[in-house]
PDB file of C-alpha atoms in Angstrom:
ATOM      1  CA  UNK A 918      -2.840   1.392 -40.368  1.00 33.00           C
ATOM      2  CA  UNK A 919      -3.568   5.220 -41.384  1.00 41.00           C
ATOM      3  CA  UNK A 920      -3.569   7.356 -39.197  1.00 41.00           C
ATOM      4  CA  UNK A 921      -6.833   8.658 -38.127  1.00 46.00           C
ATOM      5  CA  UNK A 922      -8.574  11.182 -40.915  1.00 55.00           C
ATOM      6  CA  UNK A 923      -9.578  15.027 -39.953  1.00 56.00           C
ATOM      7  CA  UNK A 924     -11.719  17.576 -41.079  1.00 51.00           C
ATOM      8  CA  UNK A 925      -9.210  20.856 -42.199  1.00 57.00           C
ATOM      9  CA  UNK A 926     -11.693  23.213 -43.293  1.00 51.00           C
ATOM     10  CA  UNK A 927     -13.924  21.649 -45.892  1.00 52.00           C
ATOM     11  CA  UNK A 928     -11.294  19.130 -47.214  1.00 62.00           C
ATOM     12  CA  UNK A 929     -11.842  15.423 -45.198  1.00 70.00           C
ATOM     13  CA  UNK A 930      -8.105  14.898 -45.017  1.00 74.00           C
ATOM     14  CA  UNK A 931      -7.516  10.657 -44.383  1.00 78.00           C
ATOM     15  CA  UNK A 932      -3.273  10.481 -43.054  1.00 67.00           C
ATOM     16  CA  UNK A 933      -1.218   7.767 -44.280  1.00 66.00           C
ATOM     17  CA  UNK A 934       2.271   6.268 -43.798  1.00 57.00           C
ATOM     18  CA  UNK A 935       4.360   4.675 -47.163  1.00 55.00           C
ATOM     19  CA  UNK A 936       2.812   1.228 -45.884  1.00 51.00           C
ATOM     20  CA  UNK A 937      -0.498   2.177 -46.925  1.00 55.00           C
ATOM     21  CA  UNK A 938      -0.071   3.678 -50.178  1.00 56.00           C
ATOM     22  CA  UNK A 939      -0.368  -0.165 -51.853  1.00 55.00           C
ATOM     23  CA  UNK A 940      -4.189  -0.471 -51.164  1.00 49.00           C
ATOM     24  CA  UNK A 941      -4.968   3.294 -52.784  1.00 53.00           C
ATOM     25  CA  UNK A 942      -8.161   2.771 -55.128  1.00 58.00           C
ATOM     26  CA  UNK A 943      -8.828   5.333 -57.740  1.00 63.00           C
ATOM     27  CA  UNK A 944     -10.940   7.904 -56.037  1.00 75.00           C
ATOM     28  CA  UNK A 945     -13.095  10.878 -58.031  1.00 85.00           C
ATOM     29  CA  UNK A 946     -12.157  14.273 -57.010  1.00 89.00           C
ATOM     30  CA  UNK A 947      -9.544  13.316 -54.437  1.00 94.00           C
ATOM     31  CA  UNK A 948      -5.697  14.360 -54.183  1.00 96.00           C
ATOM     32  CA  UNK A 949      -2.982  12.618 -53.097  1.00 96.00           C
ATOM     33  CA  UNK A 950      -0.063  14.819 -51.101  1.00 96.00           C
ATOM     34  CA  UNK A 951       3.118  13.390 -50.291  1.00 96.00           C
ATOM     35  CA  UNK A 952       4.625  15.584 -46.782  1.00 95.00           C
ATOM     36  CA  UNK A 953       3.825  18.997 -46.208  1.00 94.00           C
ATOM     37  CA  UNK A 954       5.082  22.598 -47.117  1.00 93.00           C
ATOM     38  CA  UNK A 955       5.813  23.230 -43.990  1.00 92.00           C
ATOM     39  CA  UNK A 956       8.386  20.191 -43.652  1.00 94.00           C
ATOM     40  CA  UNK A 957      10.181  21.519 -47.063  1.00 95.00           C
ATOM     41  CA  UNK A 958      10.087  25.114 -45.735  1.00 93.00           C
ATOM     42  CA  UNK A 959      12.222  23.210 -42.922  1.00 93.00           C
ATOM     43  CA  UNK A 960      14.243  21.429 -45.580  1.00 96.00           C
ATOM     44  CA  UNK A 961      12.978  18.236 -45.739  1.00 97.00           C
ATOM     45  CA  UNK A 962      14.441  17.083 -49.144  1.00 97.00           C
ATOM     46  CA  UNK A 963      14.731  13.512 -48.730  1.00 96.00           C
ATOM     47  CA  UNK A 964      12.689  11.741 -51.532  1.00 96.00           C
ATOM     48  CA  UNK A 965      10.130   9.401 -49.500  1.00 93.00           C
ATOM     49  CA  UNK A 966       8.045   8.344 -52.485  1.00 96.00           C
ATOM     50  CA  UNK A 967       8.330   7.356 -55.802  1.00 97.00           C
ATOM     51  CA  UNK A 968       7.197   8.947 -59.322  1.00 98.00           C
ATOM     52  CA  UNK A 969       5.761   5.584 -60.080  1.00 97.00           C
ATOM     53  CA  UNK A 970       3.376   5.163 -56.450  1.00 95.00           C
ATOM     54  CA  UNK A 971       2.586   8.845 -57.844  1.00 96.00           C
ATOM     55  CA  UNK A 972       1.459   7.535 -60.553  1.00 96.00           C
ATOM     56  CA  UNK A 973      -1.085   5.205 -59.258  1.00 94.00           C
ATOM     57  CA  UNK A 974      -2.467   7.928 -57.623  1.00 95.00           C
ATOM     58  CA  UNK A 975      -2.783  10.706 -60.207  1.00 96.00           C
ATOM     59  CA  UNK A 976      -2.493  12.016 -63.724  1.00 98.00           C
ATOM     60  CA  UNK A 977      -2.042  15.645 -63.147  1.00 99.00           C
ATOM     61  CA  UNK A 978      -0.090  17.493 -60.655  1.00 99.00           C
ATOM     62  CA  UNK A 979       2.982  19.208 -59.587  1.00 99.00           C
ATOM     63  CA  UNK A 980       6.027  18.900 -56.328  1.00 98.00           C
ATOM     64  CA  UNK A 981       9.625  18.704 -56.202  1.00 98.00           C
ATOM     65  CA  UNK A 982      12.166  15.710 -56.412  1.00 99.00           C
ATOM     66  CA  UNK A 983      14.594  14.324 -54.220  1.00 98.00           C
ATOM     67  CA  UNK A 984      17.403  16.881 -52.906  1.00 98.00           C
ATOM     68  CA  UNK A 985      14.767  19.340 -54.369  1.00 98.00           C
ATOM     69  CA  UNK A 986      16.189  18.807 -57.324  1.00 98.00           C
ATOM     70  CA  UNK A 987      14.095  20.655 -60.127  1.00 98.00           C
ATOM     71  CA  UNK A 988      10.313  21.443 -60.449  1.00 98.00           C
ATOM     72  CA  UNK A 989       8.188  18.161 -61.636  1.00 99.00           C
ATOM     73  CA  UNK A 990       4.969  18.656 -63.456  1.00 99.00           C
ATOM     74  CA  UNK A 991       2.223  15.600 -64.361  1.00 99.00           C
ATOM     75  CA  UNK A 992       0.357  16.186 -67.462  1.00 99.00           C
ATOM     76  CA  UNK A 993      -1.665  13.804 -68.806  1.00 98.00           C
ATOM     77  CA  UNK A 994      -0.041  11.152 -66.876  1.00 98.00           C
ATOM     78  CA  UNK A 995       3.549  11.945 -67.592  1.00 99.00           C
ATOM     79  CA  UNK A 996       6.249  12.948 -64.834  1.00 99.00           C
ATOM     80  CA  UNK A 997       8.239  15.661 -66.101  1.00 99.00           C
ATOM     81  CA  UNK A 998      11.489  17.409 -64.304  1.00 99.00           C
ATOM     82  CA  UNK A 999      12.493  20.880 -65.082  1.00 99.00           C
ATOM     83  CA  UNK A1000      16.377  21.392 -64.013  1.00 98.00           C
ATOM     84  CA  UNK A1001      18.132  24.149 -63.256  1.00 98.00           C
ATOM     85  CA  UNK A1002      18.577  24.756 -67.268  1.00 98.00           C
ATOM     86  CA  UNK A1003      15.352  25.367 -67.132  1.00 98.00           C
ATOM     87  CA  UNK A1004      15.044  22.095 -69.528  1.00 99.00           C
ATOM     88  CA  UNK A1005      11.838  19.537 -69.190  1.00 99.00           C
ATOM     89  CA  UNK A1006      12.967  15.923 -69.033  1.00 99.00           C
ATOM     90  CA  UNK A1007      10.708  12.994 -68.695  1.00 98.00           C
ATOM     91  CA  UNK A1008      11.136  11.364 -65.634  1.00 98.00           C
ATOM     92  CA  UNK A1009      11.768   7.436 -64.324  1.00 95.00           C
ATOM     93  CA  UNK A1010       9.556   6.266 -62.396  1.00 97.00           C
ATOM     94  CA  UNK A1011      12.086   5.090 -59.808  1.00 98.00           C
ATOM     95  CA  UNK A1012      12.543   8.810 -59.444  1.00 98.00           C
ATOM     96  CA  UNK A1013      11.574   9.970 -56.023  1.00 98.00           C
ATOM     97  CA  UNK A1014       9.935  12.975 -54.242  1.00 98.00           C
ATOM     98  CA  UNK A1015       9.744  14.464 -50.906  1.00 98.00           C
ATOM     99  CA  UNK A1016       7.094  16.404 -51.858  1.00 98.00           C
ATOM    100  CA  UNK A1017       3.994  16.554 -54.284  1.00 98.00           C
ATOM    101  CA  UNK A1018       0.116  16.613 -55.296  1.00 98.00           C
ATOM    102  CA  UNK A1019      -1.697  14.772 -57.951  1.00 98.00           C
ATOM    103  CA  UNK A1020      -5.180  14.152 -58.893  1.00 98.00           C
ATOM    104  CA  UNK A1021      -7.056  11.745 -61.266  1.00 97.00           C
ATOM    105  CA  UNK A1022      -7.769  15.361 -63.131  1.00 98.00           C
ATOM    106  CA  UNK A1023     -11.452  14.992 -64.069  1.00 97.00           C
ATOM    107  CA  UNK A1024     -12.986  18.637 -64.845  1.00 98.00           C
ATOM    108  CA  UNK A1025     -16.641  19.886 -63.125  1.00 96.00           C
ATOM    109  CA  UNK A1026     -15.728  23.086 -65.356  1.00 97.00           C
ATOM    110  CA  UNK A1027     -14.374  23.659 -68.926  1.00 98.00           C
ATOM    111  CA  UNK A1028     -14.611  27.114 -70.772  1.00 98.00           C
ATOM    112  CA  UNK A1029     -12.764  29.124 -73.061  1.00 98.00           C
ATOM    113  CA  UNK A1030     -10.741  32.284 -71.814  1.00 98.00           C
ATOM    114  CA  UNK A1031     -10.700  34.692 -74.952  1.00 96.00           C
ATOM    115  CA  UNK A1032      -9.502  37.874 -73.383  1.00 95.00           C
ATOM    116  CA  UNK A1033      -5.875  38.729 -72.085  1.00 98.00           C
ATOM    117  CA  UNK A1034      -5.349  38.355 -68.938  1.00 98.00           C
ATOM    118  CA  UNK A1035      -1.937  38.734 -66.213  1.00 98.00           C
ATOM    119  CA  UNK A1036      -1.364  36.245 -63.872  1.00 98.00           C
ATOM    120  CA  UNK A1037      -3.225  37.915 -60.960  1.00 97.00           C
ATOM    121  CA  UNK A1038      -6.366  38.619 -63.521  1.00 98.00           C
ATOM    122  CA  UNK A1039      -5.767  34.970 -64.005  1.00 98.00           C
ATOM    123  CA  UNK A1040      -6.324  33.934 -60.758  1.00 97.00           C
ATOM    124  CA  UNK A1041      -9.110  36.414 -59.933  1.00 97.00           C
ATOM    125  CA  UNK A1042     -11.062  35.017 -63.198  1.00 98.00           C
ATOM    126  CA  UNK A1043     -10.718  31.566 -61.701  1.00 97.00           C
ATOM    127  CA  UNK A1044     -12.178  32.526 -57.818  1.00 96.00           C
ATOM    128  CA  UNK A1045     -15.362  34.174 -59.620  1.00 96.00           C
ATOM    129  CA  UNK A1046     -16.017  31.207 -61.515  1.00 96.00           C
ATOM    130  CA  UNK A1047     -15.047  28.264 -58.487  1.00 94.00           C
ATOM    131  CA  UNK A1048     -17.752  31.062 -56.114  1.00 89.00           C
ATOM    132  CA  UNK A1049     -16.808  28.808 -52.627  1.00 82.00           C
ATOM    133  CA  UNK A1050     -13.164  30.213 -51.395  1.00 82.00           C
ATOM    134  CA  UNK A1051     -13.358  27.304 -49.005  1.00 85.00           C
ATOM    135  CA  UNK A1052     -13.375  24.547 -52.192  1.00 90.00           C
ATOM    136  CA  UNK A1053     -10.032  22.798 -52.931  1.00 94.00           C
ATOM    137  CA  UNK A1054      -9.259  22.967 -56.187  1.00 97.00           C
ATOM    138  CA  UNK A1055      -7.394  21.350 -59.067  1.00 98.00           C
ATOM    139  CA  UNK A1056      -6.731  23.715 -62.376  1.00 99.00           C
ATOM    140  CA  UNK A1057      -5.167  23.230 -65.619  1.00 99.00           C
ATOM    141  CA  UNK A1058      -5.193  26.100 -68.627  1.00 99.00           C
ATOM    142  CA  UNK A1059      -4.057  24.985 -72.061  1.00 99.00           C
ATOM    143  CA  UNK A1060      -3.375  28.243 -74.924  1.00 99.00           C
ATOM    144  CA  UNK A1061      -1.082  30.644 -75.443  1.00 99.00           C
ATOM    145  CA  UNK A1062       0.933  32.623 -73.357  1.00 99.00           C
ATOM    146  CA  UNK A1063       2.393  35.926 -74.496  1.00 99.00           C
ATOM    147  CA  UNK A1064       4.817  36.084 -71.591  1.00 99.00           C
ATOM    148  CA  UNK A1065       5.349  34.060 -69.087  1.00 99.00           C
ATOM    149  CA  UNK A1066       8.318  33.883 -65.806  1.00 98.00           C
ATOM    150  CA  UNK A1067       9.496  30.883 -64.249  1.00 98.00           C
ATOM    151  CA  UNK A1068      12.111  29.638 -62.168  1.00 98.00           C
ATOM    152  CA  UNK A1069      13.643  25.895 -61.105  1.00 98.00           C
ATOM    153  CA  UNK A1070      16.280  25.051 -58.507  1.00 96.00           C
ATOM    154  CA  UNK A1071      19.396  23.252 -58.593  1.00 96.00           C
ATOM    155  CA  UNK A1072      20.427  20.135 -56.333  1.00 98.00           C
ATOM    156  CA  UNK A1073      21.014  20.586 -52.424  1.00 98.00           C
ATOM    157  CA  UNK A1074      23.814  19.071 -50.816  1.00 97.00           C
ATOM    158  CA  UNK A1075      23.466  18.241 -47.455  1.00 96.00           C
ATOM    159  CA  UNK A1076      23.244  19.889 -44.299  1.00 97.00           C
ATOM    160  CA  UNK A1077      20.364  20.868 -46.801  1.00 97.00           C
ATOM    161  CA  UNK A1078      19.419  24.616 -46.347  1.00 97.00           C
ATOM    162  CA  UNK A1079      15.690  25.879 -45.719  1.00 95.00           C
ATOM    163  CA  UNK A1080      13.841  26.550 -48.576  1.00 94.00           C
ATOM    164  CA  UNK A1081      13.851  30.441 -48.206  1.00 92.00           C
ATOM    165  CA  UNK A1082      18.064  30.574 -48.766  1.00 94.00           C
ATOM    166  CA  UNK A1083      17.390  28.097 -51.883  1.00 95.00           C
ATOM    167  CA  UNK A1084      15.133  30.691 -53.481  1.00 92.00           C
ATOM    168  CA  UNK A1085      17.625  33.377 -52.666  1.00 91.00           C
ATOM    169  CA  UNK A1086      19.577  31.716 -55.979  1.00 90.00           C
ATOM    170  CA  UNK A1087      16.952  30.580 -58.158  1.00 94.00           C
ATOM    171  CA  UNK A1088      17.654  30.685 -62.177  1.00 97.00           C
ATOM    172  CA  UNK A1089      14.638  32.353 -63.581  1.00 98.00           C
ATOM    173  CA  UNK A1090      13.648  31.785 -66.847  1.00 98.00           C
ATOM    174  CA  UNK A1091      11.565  34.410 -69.696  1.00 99.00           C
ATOM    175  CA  UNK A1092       9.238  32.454 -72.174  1.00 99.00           C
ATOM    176  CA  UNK A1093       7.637  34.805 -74.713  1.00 99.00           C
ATOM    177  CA  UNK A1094       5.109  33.640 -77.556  1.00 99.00           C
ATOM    178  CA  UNK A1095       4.788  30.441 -76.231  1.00 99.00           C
ATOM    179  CA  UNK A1096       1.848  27.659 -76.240  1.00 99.00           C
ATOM    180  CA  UNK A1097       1.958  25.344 -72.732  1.00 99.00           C
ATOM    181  CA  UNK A1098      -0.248  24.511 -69.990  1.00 99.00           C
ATOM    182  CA  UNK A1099      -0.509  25.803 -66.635  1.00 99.00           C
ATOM    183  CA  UNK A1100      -0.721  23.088 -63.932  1.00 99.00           C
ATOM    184  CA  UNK A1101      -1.631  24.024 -60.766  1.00 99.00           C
ATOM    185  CA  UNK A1102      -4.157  23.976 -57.720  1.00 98.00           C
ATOM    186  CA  UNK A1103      -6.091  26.491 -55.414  1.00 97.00           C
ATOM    187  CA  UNK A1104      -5.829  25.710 -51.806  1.00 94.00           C
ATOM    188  CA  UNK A1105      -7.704  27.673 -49.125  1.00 90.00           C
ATOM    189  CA  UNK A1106      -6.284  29.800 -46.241  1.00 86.00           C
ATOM    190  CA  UNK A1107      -6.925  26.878 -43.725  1.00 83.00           C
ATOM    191  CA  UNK A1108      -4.777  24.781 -45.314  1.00 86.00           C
ATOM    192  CA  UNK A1109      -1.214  26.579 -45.080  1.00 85.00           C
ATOM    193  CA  UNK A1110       0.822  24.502 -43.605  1.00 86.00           C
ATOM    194  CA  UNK A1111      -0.403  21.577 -45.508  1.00 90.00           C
ATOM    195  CA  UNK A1112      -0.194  23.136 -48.883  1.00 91.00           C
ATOM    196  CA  UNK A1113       0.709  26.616 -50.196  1.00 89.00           C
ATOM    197  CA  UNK A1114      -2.764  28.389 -49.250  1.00 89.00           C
ATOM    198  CA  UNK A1115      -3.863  30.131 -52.846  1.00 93.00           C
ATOM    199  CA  UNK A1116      -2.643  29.718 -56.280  1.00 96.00           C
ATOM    200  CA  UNK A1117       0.771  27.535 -57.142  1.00 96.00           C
ATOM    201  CA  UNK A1118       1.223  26.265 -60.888  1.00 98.00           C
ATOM    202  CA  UNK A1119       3.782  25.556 -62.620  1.00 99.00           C
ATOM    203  CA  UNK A1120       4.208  25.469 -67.137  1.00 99.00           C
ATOM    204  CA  UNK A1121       5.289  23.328 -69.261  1.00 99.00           C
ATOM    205  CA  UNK A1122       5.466  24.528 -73.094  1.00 99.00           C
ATOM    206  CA  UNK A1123       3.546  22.474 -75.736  1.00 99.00           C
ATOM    207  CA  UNK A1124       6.485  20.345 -77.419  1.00 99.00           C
ATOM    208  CA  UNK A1125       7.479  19.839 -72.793  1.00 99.00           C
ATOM    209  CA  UNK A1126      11.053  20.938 -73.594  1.00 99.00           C
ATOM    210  CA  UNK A1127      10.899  23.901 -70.634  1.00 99.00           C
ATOM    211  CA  UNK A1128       8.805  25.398 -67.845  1.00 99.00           C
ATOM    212  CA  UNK A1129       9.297  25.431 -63.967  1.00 99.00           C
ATOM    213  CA  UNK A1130       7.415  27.011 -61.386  1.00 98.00           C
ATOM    214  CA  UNK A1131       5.210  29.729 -62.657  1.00 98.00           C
ATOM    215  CA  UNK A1132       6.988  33.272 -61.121  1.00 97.00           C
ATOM    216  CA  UNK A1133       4.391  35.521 -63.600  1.00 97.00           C
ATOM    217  CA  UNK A1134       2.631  35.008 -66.919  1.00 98.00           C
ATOM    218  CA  UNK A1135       0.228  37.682 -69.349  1.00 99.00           C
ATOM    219  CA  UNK A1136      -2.020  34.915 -71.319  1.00 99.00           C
ATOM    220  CA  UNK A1137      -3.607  35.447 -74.211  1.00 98.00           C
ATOM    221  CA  UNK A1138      -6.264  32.855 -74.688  1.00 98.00           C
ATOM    222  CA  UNK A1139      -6.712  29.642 -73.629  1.00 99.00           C
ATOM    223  CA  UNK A1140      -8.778  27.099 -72.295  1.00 99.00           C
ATOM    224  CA  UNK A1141      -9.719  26.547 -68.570  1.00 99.00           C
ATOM    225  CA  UNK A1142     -10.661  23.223 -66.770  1.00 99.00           C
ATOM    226  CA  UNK A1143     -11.297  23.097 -63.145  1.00 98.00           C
ATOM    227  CA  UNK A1144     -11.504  19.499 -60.845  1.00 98.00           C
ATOM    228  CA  UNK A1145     -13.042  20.713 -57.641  1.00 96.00           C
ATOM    229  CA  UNK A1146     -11.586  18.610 -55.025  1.00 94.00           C
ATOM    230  CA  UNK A1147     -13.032  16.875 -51.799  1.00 89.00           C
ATOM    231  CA  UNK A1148     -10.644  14.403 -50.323  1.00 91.00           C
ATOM    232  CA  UNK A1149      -7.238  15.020 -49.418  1.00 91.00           C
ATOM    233  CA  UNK A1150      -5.020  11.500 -48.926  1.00 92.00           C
ATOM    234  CA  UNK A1151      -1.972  12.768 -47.191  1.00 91.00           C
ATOM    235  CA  UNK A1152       0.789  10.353 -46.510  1.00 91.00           C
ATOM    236  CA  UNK A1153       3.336  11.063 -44.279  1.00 88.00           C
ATOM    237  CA  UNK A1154       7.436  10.817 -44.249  1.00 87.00           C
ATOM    238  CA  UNK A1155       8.240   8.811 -40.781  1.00 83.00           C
ATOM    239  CA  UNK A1156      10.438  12.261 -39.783  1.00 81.00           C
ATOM    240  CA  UNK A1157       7.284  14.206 -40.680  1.00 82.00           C
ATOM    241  CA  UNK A1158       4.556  15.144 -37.893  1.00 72.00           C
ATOM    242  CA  UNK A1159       1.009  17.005 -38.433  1.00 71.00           C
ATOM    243  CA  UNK A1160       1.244  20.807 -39.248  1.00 68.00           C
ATOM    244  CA  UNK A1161       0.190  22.822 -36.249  1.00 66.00           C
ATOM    245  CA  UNK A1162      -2.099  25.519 -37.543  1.00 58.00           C
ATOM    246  CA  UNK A1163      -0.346  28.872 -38.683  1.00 55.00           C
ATOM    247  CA  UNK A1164      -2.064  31.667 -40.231  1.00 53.00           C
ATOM    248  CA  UNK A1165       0.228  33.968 -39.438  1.00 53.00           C
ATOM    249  CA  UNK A1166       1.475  37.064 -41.312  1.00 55.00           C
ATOM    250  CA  UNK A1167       4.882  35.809 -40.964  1.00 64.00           C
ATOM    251  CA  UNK A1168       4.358  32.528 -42.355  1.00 62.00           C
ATOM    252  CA  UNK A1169       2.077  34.111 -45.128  1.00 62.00           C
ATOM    253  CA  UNK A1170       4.519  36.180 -46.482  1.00 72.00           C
ATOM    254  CA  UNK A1171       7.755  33.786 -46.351  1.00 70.00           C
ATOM    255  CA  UNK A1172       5.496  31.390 -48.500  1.00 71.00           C
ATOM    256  CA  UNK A1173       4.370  34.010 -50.965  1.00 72.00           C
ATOM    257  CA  UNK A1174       7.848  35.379 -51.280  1.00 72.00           C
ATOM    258  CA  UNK A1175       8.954  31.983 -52.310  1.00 75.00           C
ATOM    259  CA  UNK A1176       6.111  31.263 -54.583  1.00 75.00           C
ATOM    260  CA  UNK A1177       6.187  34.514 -55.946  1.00 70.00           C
ATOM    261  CA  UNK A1178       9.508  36.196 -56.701  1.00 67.00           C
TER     262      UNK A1178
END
């Protein structure tokens, strides 16, 4: 049976182990998580669930594969993996993850960006027009990108590493004049440990031949769409417990220095 749900903040959060991910019914404005950040900080790379019980969950989201090999992306209801090359390659869907979030991505907001903006301006734009810094939130921008830095990671090899060494060797990849789409979502402080708290996207260009994890970006126009979430369906490696609460500056900054550099 699931385990019993929670209130994290404003996001009703229902726990689940792989037995219950059969009976899963399409829910509106609800996201499906597979582990925690906090267990792949720790270096929990074993893939626990597959692309295709992803799948029946979501059209749109982002995570890692098994052995943390590569950044995936789900656009549109395709599983992509970006290697180490820095290549996108559609992905099987006896592929499997040990971490990830997907949504049935179903916009409350649509508008057109028309001005140039950085990746910080980026995410500033998008906090004015979500208003609630407590609201969960799914976010996909289609246009073109003048510039924009990303970075993938190879295949660990056990007695797998913590995430911060990984990231100590990342390739990093420069895009310039390039049309994609930025997949992503905007959790709140309250859930680090969960999630990463604040922005995480990751690209994948037009014609989905390369992307990764999105390190920086300046875009030039594009178009915004914005799923506010409610739920939060988290299931739950056996080897994985509940993240004790940890706002701390230490935590905070060994997340952003992974996300960002």
């Amino acid at each position: 049976m699931p385990i019993d749900s929670a209130l994290v903040g404003a996001l009703h959060v229902k726990y689940l182990r792989e037995q219950d991910l059969g009976g899963d019914e399409h829910l509106h404005h609800t996201l499906f998580q597979t582990s925690t950040i906090d267990a792949l900080l720790e270096g929990s790379y074993e893939g626990d669930v597959s692309v295709a019980e992803l799948g029946a969950h979501g059209d749109f989201g982002l995570g890692t594969f098994d052995a943390l090999d590569g950044e995936m992306i789900c656009l549109d209801g395709t599983f992509y993996q970006v290697k180490a090359d820095g290549k996108a390659y559609p992905v099987d869907g006896k592929a499997r993850t040990p971490f990830a979030v997907v949504t049935v991505f179903e916009p409350n907001v649509s508008q057109a960006l028309s001005m140039p903006m950085d990746f910080e301006a980026l995410c500033g734009y998008v906090d004015g027009v979500i208003g609630d810094g407590a609201v969960c939130c799914a976010i996909r921008v289609d246009g073109h990108l003048e510039y924009v830095k990303t970075r993938s990671v190879p295949r660990q090899h056990k007695p797998y590493p913590p995430l911060v060494e990984v990231v100590e060797n990342q390739p990093t990849f420069e895009l310039r004049d390039v049309s994609g789409s930025l997949v992503g979502f905007r959790f709140p402080d309250y859930a680090q440990g969960l999630n990463v708290s604040g922005y995480h996207f990751h690209f994948i260009t037009a014609d989905r031949s390369a992307g990764g994890h999105v390190l920086g970006c300046t875009l030039t126009r594009g178009e915004l769409h914005i799923d506010r979430e409610g739920d939060l369906r988290l299931e739950l490696p056996p080897d994985v417990g509940l993240p004790a609460p940890d706002q701390s500056a230490e935590k905070g900054e060994t997340l952003d220095r992974i996300e960002r550099e």
